[in-house]
mmCIF file of C-alpha atoms in Angstrom:
data_model
loop_
_atom_site.group_PDB
_atom_site.id
_atom_site.type_symbol
_atom_site.label_atom_id
_atom_site.label_comp_id
_atom_site.label_asym_id
_atom_site.label_seq_id
_atom_site.Cartn_x
_atom_site.Cartn_y
_atom_site.Cartn_z
ATOM 1 C CA MET A 1387 109.269 -6.644 -61.478
ATOM 2 C CA THR A 1388 107.326 -9.139 -59.403
ATOM 3 C CA ARG A 1389 109.055 -11.515 -57.036
ATOM 4 C CA THR A 1390 107.866 -15.093 -56.798
ATOM 5 C CA ALA A 1391 107.897 -16.672 -53.362
ATOM 6 C CA PRO A 1392 110.183 -19.695 -53.162
ATOM 7 C CA ALA A 1393 108.489 -23.078 -53.086
ATOM 8 C CA ILE A 1394 108.211 -24.736 -49.683
ATOM 9 C CA PRO A 1395 110.425 -27.850 -49.663
ATOM 10 C CA LYS A 1396 108.974 -31.196 -48.692
ATOM 11 C CA CYS A 1397 109.959 -32.676 -45.366
ATOM 12 C CA LYS A 1398 112.570 -35.420 -45.274
ATOM 13 C CA PHE A 1399 111.385 -38.180 -42.976
ATOM 14 C CA PRO A 1400 113.670 -40.845 -41.511
ATOM 15 C CA SER A 1401 113.029 -44.364 -42.743
ATOM 16 C CA HIS A 1402 110.514 -46.360 -40.698
ATOM 17 C CA SER A 1403 108.676 -49.641 -41.168
ATOM 18 C CA GLU A 1404 105.164 -48.425 -40.326
ATOM 19 C CA PRO A 1405 103.246 -45.160 -39.940
ATOM 20 C CA ARG A 1406 103.909 -43.263 -36.734
ATOM 21 C CA VAL A 1407 101.273 -41.888 -34.390
ATOM 22 C CA TRP A 1408 101.595 -38.218 -33.428
ATOM 23 C CA LEU A 1409 99.722 -36.327 -30.706
ATOM 24 C CA LEU A 1410 99.855 -32.527 -31.072
ATOM 25 C CA SER A 1411 99.043 -30.744 -27.825
ATOM 26 C CA SER A 1412 97.809 -27.656 -29.709
ATOM 27 C CA GLY A 1413 96.740 -29.061 -33.033
ATOM 28 C CA ALA A 1414 94.894 -25.880 -33.988
ATOM 29 C CA SER A 1415 98.003 -23.695 -33.724
ATOM 30 C CA PRO A 1416 99.666 -22.573 -36.965
ATOM 31 C CA ILE A 1417 102.692 -24.799 -36.400
ATOM 32 C CA GLY A 1418 100.412 -27.719 -35.530
ATOM 33 C CA ILE A 1419 98.461 -27.313 -38.749
ATOM 34 C CA ALA A 1420 101.597 -26.898 -40.866
ATOM 35 C CA LEU A 1421 103.240 -29.970 -39.333
ATOM 36 C CA SER A 1422 100.144 -32.165 -39.551
ATOM 37 C CA ARG A 1423 99.740 -31.278 -43.225
ATOM 38 C CA GLN A 1424 103.180 -32.774 -43.919
ATOM 39 C CA LEU A 1425 102.588 -35.761 -41.618
ATOM 40 C CA LEU A 1426 99.275 -36.723 -43.200
ATOM 41 C CA ALA A 1427 100.732 -36.364 -46.682
ATOM 42 C CA HIS A 1428 103.545 -38.692 -45.616
ATOM 43 C CA GLY A 1429 101.115 -41.334 -44.331
ATOM 44 C CA ASP A 1430 101.429 -40.879 -40.563
ATOM 45 C CA LEU A 1431 98.539 -40.806 -38.111
ATOM 46 C CA VAL A 1432 97.809 -37.496 -36.350
ATOM 47 C CA VAL A 1433 95.704 -36.734 -33.286
ATOM 48 C CA PHE A 1434 94.897 -33.056 -32.758
ATOM 49 C CA GLY A 1435 94.572 -31.737 -29.224
ATOM 50 C CA ALA A 1436 92.074 -28.889 -29.378
ATOM 51 C CA ARG A 1437 89.888 -26.743 -27.177
ATOM 52 C CA PRO A 1438 86.153 -26.448 -27.939
ATOM 53 C CA SER A 1439 86.728 -22.938 -29.327
ATOM 54 C CA ASP A 1440 89.366 -24.281 -31.736
ATOM 55 C CA THR A 1441 86.746 -26.299 -33.600
ATOM 56 C CA SER A 1442 84.505 -23.264 -34.118
ATOM 57 C CA ASP A 1443 84.860 -20.809 -36.985
ATOM 58 C CA THR A 1444 83.181 -17.967 -35.091
ATOM 59 C CA LEU A 1445 86.454 -16.617 -33.661
ATOM 60 C CA ALA A 1446 89.417 -15.101 -35.432
ATOM 61 C CA GLY A 1447 92.632 -16.955 -34.858
ATOM 62 C CA PRO A 1448 93.308 -20.676 -34.524
ATOM 63 C CA GLY A 1449 89.627 -21.647 -34.454
ATOM 64 C CA ALA A 1450 88.921 -20.328 -37.941
ATOM 65 C CA ASP A 1451 92.224 -21.623 -39.349
ATOM 66 C CA PHE A 1452 91.725 -25.111 -37.943
ATOM 67 C CA THR A 1453 88.125 -25.325 -39.118
ATOM 68 C CA MET A 1454 89.196 -24.338 -42.619
ATOM 69 C CA PHE A 1455 92.040 -26.871 -42.581
ATOM 70 C CA TRP A 1456 89.791 -29.666 -41.290
ATOM 71 C CA THR A 1457 86.918 -29.098 -43.712
ATOM 72 C CA LYS A 1458 88.859 -28.095 -46.825
ATOM 73 C CA GLU A 1459 91.841 -30.455 -46.554
ATOM 74 C CA VAL A 1460 91.458 -33.283 -44.031
ATOM 75 C CA LEU A 1461 87.908 -34.293 -44.920
ATOM 76 C CA VAL A 1462 88.345 -34.069 -48.693
ATOM 77 C CA THR A 1463 91.865 -35.433 -49.206
ATOM 78 C CA GLU A 1464 91.917 -39.140 -49.886
ATOM 79 C CA GLY A 1465 93.209 -41.158 -46.948
ATOM 80 C CA TRP A 1466 93.544 -38.248 -44.514
ATOM 81 C CA LYS A 1467 90.189 -38.560 -42.757
ATOM 82 C CA ASN A 1468 90.868 -42.104 -41.532
ATOM 83 C CA ARG A 1469 94.268 -41.123 -40.128
ATOM 84 C CA ALA A 1470 93.236 -37.939 -38.267
ATOM 85 C CA ARG A 1471 91.349 -37.532 -35.003
ATOM 86 C CA VAL A 1472 90.557 -34.677 -32.625
ATOM 87 C CA VAL A 1473 90.666 -35.012 -28.822
ATOM 88 C CA ALA A 1474 89.788 -32.462 -26.158
ATOM 89 C CA LEU A 1475 92.974 -30.967 -24.726
ATOM 90 C CA ASP A 1476 93.644 -27.508 -23.302
ATOM 91 C CA GLY A 1477 97.361 -26.741 -22.983
ATOM 92 C CA ARG A 1478 96.950 -23.303 -21.440
ATOM 93 C CA CYS A 1479 98.097 -22.467 -17.912
ATOM 94 C CA GLU A 1480 95.702 -20.676 -15.578
ATOM 95 C CA GLY A 1481 96.665 -20.817 -11.917
ATOM 96 C CA ASN A 1482 96.624 -24.338 -10.455
ATOM 97 C CA LEU A 1483 95.146 -25.660 -13.710
ATOM 98 C CA CYS A 1484 98.693 -26.210 -14.981
ATOM 99 C CA VAL A 1485 99.308 -28.787 -12.265
ATOM 100 C CA ASP A 1486 95.891 -30.302 -11.714
ATOM 101 C CA GLY A 1487 93.569 -29.943 -14.691
ATOM 102 C CA ASN A 1488 96.159 -29.985 -17.463
ATOM 103 C CA MET A 1489 97.853 -33.138 -16.173
ATOM 104 C CA GLY A 1490 94.538 -34.971 -16.128
ATOM 105 C CA GLN A 1491 93.690 -33.767 -19.624
ATOM 106 C CA CYS A 1492 97.063 -34.906 -20.970
ATOM 107 C CA GLN A 1493 96.682 -38.333 -19.390
ATOM 108 C CA ALA A 1494 93.183 -38.681 -20.837
ATOM 109 C CA ALA A 1495 94.373 -37.581 -24.279
ATOM 110 C CA VAL A 1496 97.253 -40.081 -24.290
ATOM 111 C CA ALA A 1497 94.898 -42.859 -23.179
ATOM 112 C CA GLU A 1498 92.455 -41.989 -25.952
ATOM 113 C CA VAL A 1499 95.228 -42.035 -28.561
ATOM 114 C CA VAL A 1500 96.389 -45.467 -27.388
ATOM 115 C CA THR A 1501 92.793 -46.704 -27.529
ATOM 116 C CA LEU A 1502 92.379 -45.430 -31.090
ATOM 117 C CA PHE A 1503 95.704 -46.491 -32.625
ATOM 118 C CA ARG A 1504 97.129 -48.930 -30.029
ATOM 119 C CA ARG A 1505 100.260 -46.837 -29.476
ATOM 120 C CA LEU A 1506 101.741 -43.332 -29.359
ATOM 121 C CA ASP A 1507 105.091 -42.601 -30.980
ATOM 122 C CA VAL A 1508 105.518 -38.817 -30.758
ATOM 123 C CA LEU A 1509 103.991 -36.320 -28.336
ATOM 124 C CA PHE A 1510 104.541 -32.800 -29.661
ATOM 125 C CA CYS A 1511 103.919 -30.035 -27.111
ATOM 126 C CA CYS A 1512 103.434 -26.855 -29.132
ATOM 127 C CA SER A 1513 101.477 -24.588 -26.781
ATOM 128 C CA SER A 1514 102.945 -21.108 -26.690
ATOM 129 C CA GLN A 1515 101.996 -17.495 -26.049
ATOM 130 C CA GLY A 1516 103.860 -14.247 -26.507
ATOM 131 C CA VAL A 1517 103.656 -12.029 -23.432
ATOM 132 C CA PHE A 1518 105.072 -8.510 -23.128
ATOM 133 C CA ASN A 1519 106.297 -7.455 -19.668
ATOM 134 C CA GLN A 1520 106.911 -11.128 -18.891
ATOM 135 C CA ASN A 1521 109.624 -12.110 -16.437
ATOM 136 C CA PRO A 1522 112.525 -13.640 -18.428
ATOM 137 C CA LEU A 1523 112.947 -16.212 -15.647
ATOM 138 C CA SER A 1524 109.699 -17.897 -16.712
ATOM 139 C CA THR A 1525 111.291 -19.062 -19.967
ATOM 140 C CA LEU A 1526 114.387 -20.308 -18.162
ATOM 141 C CA ILE A 1527 112.278 -22.157 -15.590
ATOM 142 C CA GLY A 1528 110.320 -23.855 -18.372
ATOM 143 C CA ARG A 1529 113.495 -25.097 -20.041
ATOM 144 C CA GLN A 1530 114.924 -26.333 -16.740
ATOM 145 C CA TYR A 1531 111.680 -28.203 -16.097
ATOM 146 C CA ILE A 1532 111.928 -29.909 -19.484
ATOM 147 C CA ASN A 1533 115.538 -30.890 -18.765
ATOM 148 C CA SER A 1534 114.438 -32.439 -15.476
ATOM 149 C CA LEU A 1535 111.567 -34.203 -17.207
ATOM 150 C CA ALA A 1536 113.981 -35.750 -19.700
ATOM 151 C CA TYR A 1537 115.914 -37.422 -16.863
ATOM 152 C CA GLU A 1538 112.684 -38.665 -15.271
ATOM 153 C CA VAL A 1539 111.362 -40.408 -18.382
ATOM 154 C CA ALA A 1540 114.699 -41.691 -19.709
ATOM 155 C CA PRO A 1541 114.438 -45.065 -17.853
ATOM 156 C CA PHE A 1542 111.197 -45.741 -19.763
ATOM 157 C CA ASN A 1543 112.993 -45.330 -23.130
ATOM 158 C CA ILE A 1544 111.198 -42.037 -23.729
ATOM 159 C CA LYS A 1545 113.359 -39.355 -25.311
ATOM 160 C CA VAL A 1546 112.756 -35.618 -24.923
ATOM 161 C CA THR A 1547 113.946 -32.962 -27.374
ATOM 162 C CA ILE A 1548 113.740 -29.207 -26.879
ATOM 163 C CA VAL A 1549 113.239 -27.527 -30.253
ATOM 164 C CA GLN A 1550 114.024 -23.818 -30.184
ATOM 165 C CA PRO A 1551 112.527 -22.064 -33.229
ATOM 166 C CA ASN A 1552 113.094 -18.518 -34.368
ATOM 167 C CA LEU A 1553 111.717 -15.726 -32.216
ATOM 168 C CA GLU A 1554 109.419 -14.711 -35.066
ATOM 169 C CA ILE A 1555 107.571 -18.020 -34.812
ATOM 170 C CA SER A 1556 106.960 -17.704 -31.077
ATOM 171 C CA ILE A 1557 105.636 -14.162 -31.494
ATOM 172 C CA LEU A 1558 103.913 -14.035 -34.876
ATOM 173 C CA THR A 1559 102.129 -17.416 -34.888
ATOM 174 C CA ASN A 1560 100.657 -17.424 -31.383
ATOM 175 C CA LEU A 1561 98.424 -15.329 -29.191
ATOM 176 C CA ILE A 1562 100.157 -12.097 -28.147
ATOM 177 C CA THR A 1563 99.247 -10.647 -24.768
ATOM 178 C CA ALA A 1564 100.505 -7.207 -23.770
ATOM 179 C CA ALA A 1565 100.321 -5.975 -20.202
ATOM 180 C CA PRO A 1566 100.162 -2.209 -19.590
ATOM 181 C CA ARG A 1567 103.470 -0.462 -20.115
ATOM 182 C CA LEU A 1568 105.401 0.325 -16.930
ATOM 183 C CA PRO A 1569 105.871 4.038 -16.124
ATOM 184 C CA GLN A 1570 109.650 3.603 -16.246
ATOM 185 C CA TYR A 1571 109.376 2.852 -19.988
ATOM 186 C CA ALA A 1572 107.220 5.842 -20.878
ATOM 187 C CA PRO A 1573 108.572 8.057 -23.702
ATOM 188 C CA GLU A 1574 109.543 10.815 -21.283
ATOM 189 C CA ASN A 1575 111.708 8.379 -19.285
ATOM 190 C CA ASN A 1576 113.043 6.120 -22.026
ATOM 191 C CA THR A 1577 114.173 7.230 -25.464
ATOM 192 C CA ALA A 1578 114.736 3.758 -26.918
ATOM 193 C CA PRO A 1579 111.863 2.129 -28.853
ATOM 194 C CA LEU A 1580 110.177 -0.765 -27.071
ATOM 195 C CA PHE A 1581 109.776 -4.281 -28.424
ATOM 196 C CA ARG A 1582 105.995 -4.009 -28.099
ATOM 197 C CA GLU A 1583 106.059 -0.942 -30.345
ATOM 198 C CA ILE A 1584 108.154 -2.713 -32.973
ATOM 199 C CA ILE A 1585 105.798 -5.707 -33.041
ATOM 200 C CA GLY A 1586 102.745 -3.450 -33.057
ATOM 201 C CA SER A 1587 104.113 -1.481 -36.006
ATOM 202 C CA LEU A 1588 104.872 -4.718 -37.857
ATOM 203 C CA LEU A 1589 101.343 -6.050 -37.326
ATOM 204 C CA ASP A 1590 99.898 -2.724 -38.453
ATOM 205 C CA ARG A 1591 101.831 -2.969 -41.720
ATOM 206 C CA VAL A 1592 100.634 -6.539 -42.201
ATOM 207 C CA ASP A 1593 97.025 -5.496 -41.590
ATOM 208 C CA GLY A 1594 97.408 -2.441 -43.821
ATOM 209 C CA THR A 1595 96.553 -0.021 -40.995
ATOM 210 C CA ALA A 1596 100.004 1.540 -40.526
ATOM 211 C CA THR A 1597 100.201 5.322 -40.326
ATOM 212 C CA THR A 1598 103.140 7.703 -40.394
ATOM 213 C CA ASP A 1599 101.924 10.331 -37.922
ATOM 214 C CA ARG A 1600 101.995 8.050 -34.864
ATOM 215 C CA LEU A 1601 105.794 8.020 -34.571
ATOM 216 C CA ARG A 1602 107.134 10.734 -32.300
ATOM 217 C CA ASN A 1603 110.482 10.915 -30.511
ATOM 218 C CA GLY A 1604 111.200 7.301 -31.384
ATOM 219 C CA HIS A 1605 107.947 6.030 -29.841
ATOM 220 C CA PHE A 1606 104.474 5.241 -31.148
ATOM 221 C CA GLU A 1607 101.999 7.424 -29.299
ATOM 222 C CA SER A 1608 99.137 5.022 -29.922
ATOM 223 C CA GLY A 1609 98.625 1.517 -31.198
ATOM 224 C CA ARG A 1610 97.263 -1.860 -30.291
ATOM 225 C CA PHE A 1611 99.834 -2.442 -27.523
ATOM 226 C CA SER A 1612 99.843 1.078 -26.025
ATOM 227 C CA SER A 1613 96.649 0.636 -24.018
ATOM 228 C CA ASN A 1614 96.502 0.869 -20.237
ATOM 229 C CA GLU A 1615 94.655 -2.453 -20.191
ATOM 230 C CA ILE A 1616 95.709 -6.002 -21.003
ATOM 231 C CA VAL A 1617 95.421 -6.570 -24.755
ATOM 232 C CA SER A 1618 95.430 -9.960 -26.525
ATOM 233 C CA VAL A 1619 95.509 -10.374 -30.306
ATOM 234 C CA TYR A 1620 96.177 -13.072 -32.883
ATOM 235 C CA PRO A 1621 98.520 -11.914 -35.679
ATOM 236 C CA GLN A 1622 96.691 -12.187 -39.000
ATOM 237 C CA LEU A 1623 99.502 -13.166 -41.339
ATOM 238 C CA PRO A 1624 98.882 -14.133 -44.968
ATOM 239 C CA GLU A 1625 98.838 -17.890 -45.451
ATOM 240 C CA GLN A 1626 101.854 -17.858 -47.772
ATOM 241 C CA THR A 1627 103.872 -15.783 -45.313
ATOM 242 C CA LYS A 1628 102.925 -18.089 -42.466
ATOM 243 C CA SER A 1629 103.913 -21.185 -44.448
ATOM 244 C CA GLN A 1630 107.301 -19.711 -45.366
ATOM 245 C CA LEU A 1631 107.897 -18.701 -41.752
ATOM 246 C CA LEU A 1632 107.166 -22.195 -40.418
ATOM 247 C CA ALA A 1633 108.775 -24.274 -43.172
ATOM 248 C CA GLU A 1634 112.224 -24.635 -41.610
ATOM 249 C CA THR A 1635 110.872 -25.543 -38.181
ATOM 250 C CA VAL A 1636 108.391 -28.047 -39.620
ATOM 251 C CA ASN A 1637 111.195 -29.789 -41.526
ATOM 252 C CA ALA A 1638 113.233 -30.035 -38.326
ATOM 253 C CA LEU A 1639 110.303 -31.424 -36.334
ATOM 254 C CA ALA A 1640 109.511 -34.049 -38.964
ATOM 255 C CA ALA A 1641 113.122 -35.271 -38.978
ATOM 256 C CA ILE A 1642 113.544 -35.253 -35.186
ATOM 257 C CA GLY A 1643 110.184 -36.875 -34.468
ATOM 258 C CA GLY A 1644 111.048 -39.989 -36.437
ATOM 259 C CA HIS A 1645 114.663 -40.307 -35.339
ATOM 260 C CA ASP A 1646 115.645 -43.288 -33.205
ATOM 261 C CA ASN A 1647 118.137 -41.232 -31.216
ATOM 262 C CA PRO A 1648 116.992 -37.583 -31.362
ATOM 263 C CA PRO A 1649 119.126 -34.763 -29.929
ATOM 264 C CA ALA A 1650 118.380 -33.323 -26.502
ATOM 265 C CA ARG A 1651 118.151 -29.827 -27.979
ATOM 266 C CA HIS A 1652 117.813 -28.484 -31.507
ATOM 267 C CA ILE A 1653 118.118 -24.846 -32.542
ATOM 268 C CA VAL A 1654 116.364 -24.018 -35.800
ATOM 269 C CA GLY A 1655 117.874 -21.602 -38.288
ATOM 270 C CA HIS A 1656 121.343 -20.263 -39.058
ATOM 271 C CA GLU A 1657 120.652 -16.953 -37.328
ATOM 272 C CA ALA A 1658 119.597 -18.681 -34.112
ATOM 273 C CA VAL A 1659 122.673 -20.919 -34.175
ATOM 274 C CA ALA A 1660 124.947 -17.921 -34.702
ATOM 275 C CA SER A 1661 123.262 -16.143 -31.796
ATOM 276 C CA VAL A 1662 123.822 -19.110 -29.491
ATOM 277 C CA LYS A 1663 127.465 -19.405 -30.558
ATOM 278 C CA GLU A 1664 128.008 -15.730 -29.787
ATOM 279 C CA LYS A 1665 126.395 -16.177 -26.397
ATOM 280 C CA LEU A 1666 128.575 -19.195 -25.615
ATOM 281 C CA LYS A 1667 131.637 -17.214 -26.656
ATOM 282 C CA THR A 1668 130.700 -14.446 -24.249
ATOM 283 C CA VAL A 1669 130.119 -16.934 -21.426
ATOM 284 C CA SER A 1670 133.513 -18.554 -22.129
ATOM 285 C CA GLU A 1671 135.255 -15.182 -21.945
ATOM 286 C CA GLU A 1672 133.501 -14.414 -18.666
ATOM 287 C CA LEU A 1673 134.626 -17.762 -17.235
ATOM 288 C CA GLU A 1674 138.229 -17.027 -18.191
ATOM 289 C CA ASP A 1675 138.029 -13.682 -16.419
ATOM 290 C CA PHE A 1676 136.543 -15.437 -13.411
ATOM 291 C CA VAL A 1677 139.480 -17.874 -13.298
ATOM 292 C CA GLU A 1678 141.961 -15.018 -13.373
ATOM 293 C CA VAL A 1679 140.179 -13.236 -10.528
ATOM 294 C CA SER A 1680 140.030 -16.449 -8.491
ATOM 295 C CA CYS A 1681 143.748 -17.070 -8.993
ATOM 296 C CA ALA A 1682 144.561 -13.528 -7.922
ATOM 297 C CA VAL A 1683 143.084 -14.099 -4.470
ATOM 298 C CA ASP A 1684 144.355 -17.680 -4.045
ATOM 299 C CA LEU A 1685 147.231 -17.645 -1.529
ATOM 300 C CA ASN A 1686 148.104 -21.343 -1.749
ATOM 301 C CA THR A 1687 148.139 -22.176 -5.464
ATOM 302 C CA PRO A 1688 149.963 -19.931 -7.945
ATOM 303 C CA CYS A 1689 147.876 -18.942 -10.926
ATOM 304 C CA GLU A 1690 150.503 -20.280 -13.337
ATOM 305 C CA SER A 1691 150.026 -23.831 -12.024
ATOM 306 C CA LEU A 1692 146.481 -23.861 -13.395
ATOM 307 C CA GLN A 1693 147.637 -23.032 -16.915
ATOM 308 C CA GLN A 1694 148.528 -26.456 -18.241
ATOM 309 C CA GLY A 1695 148.049 -28.218 -21.528
ATOM 310 C CA SER A 1696 147.985 -26.789 -25.016
ATOM 311 C CA GLY A 1697 146.062 -23.656 -25.852
ATOM 312 C CA GLY A 1698 146.080 -22.422 -22.269
ATOM 313 C CA ASP A 1699 143.345 -24.849 -21.175
ATOM 314 C CA VAL A 1700 142.443 -24.445 -17.537
ATOM 315 C CA GLN A 1701 142.737 -27.657 -15.541
ATOM 316 C CA ALA A 1702 142.104 -28.339 -11.889
ATOM 317 C CA PRO A 1703 145.275 -28.824 -9.800
#
């Protein structure tokens, strides 16, 4: 019995009086292509930020996908060609380029968009890269920077929204870079399977190169991410699988981008929301334990005096 993939629902756009102008920082990325396809079909204007390699079909990855999308869809679909442009923009971070070169490129791209269409309504920053052996603080620092940026641009009536998609989107639709595995995580020192091994096994099954004799003692003895050198690959997912994976996030972006008062943060997917709720519950329990410990060492204020109000809410004396 064959299973038919569910149809991808159309995006629901908020009502607006005229087409909006979008600038996608990484227009050649899978999520950039999927979003722009919906935007152009809706009648909006889209400017793709792209590197020179993204407009070439000689490389596997976003370059080939974007070239196919541009030649087979944008140039041949009625009305799309006049509402789509490509500007030079590299959203990658390499040393001081994040501060110096990237800022200048972004300013030039925004100026070019305003010159072309007289305004810019939505700037969508969608540059991402999956890195194994990455310090978790880097993600936290990036989010804190965005929160600070939101306060800086608020006086200019510019609203910033952090959209948090599923982990699968961040990993399976972007460049994956794996640093060499640390000795502490070698099979003889760690019996638990590593995330890099799980992703490598998944990509092998997608590519049809999976084998059964590589698994030993819970670890894969070889594979694309088991090298002693830095390895970078683009996941080659089937187009239908990629579209299904991105559909929910694209719908959220289309609705948020046209909203007059968008949220400061949006978490995509029921599983992600449930995960955040569980994390908040854990943090709340830890705070309650912290209050009890603080009261136990407080010599001036009895702990019972802090328990006021219904439900045992903790209030300052």
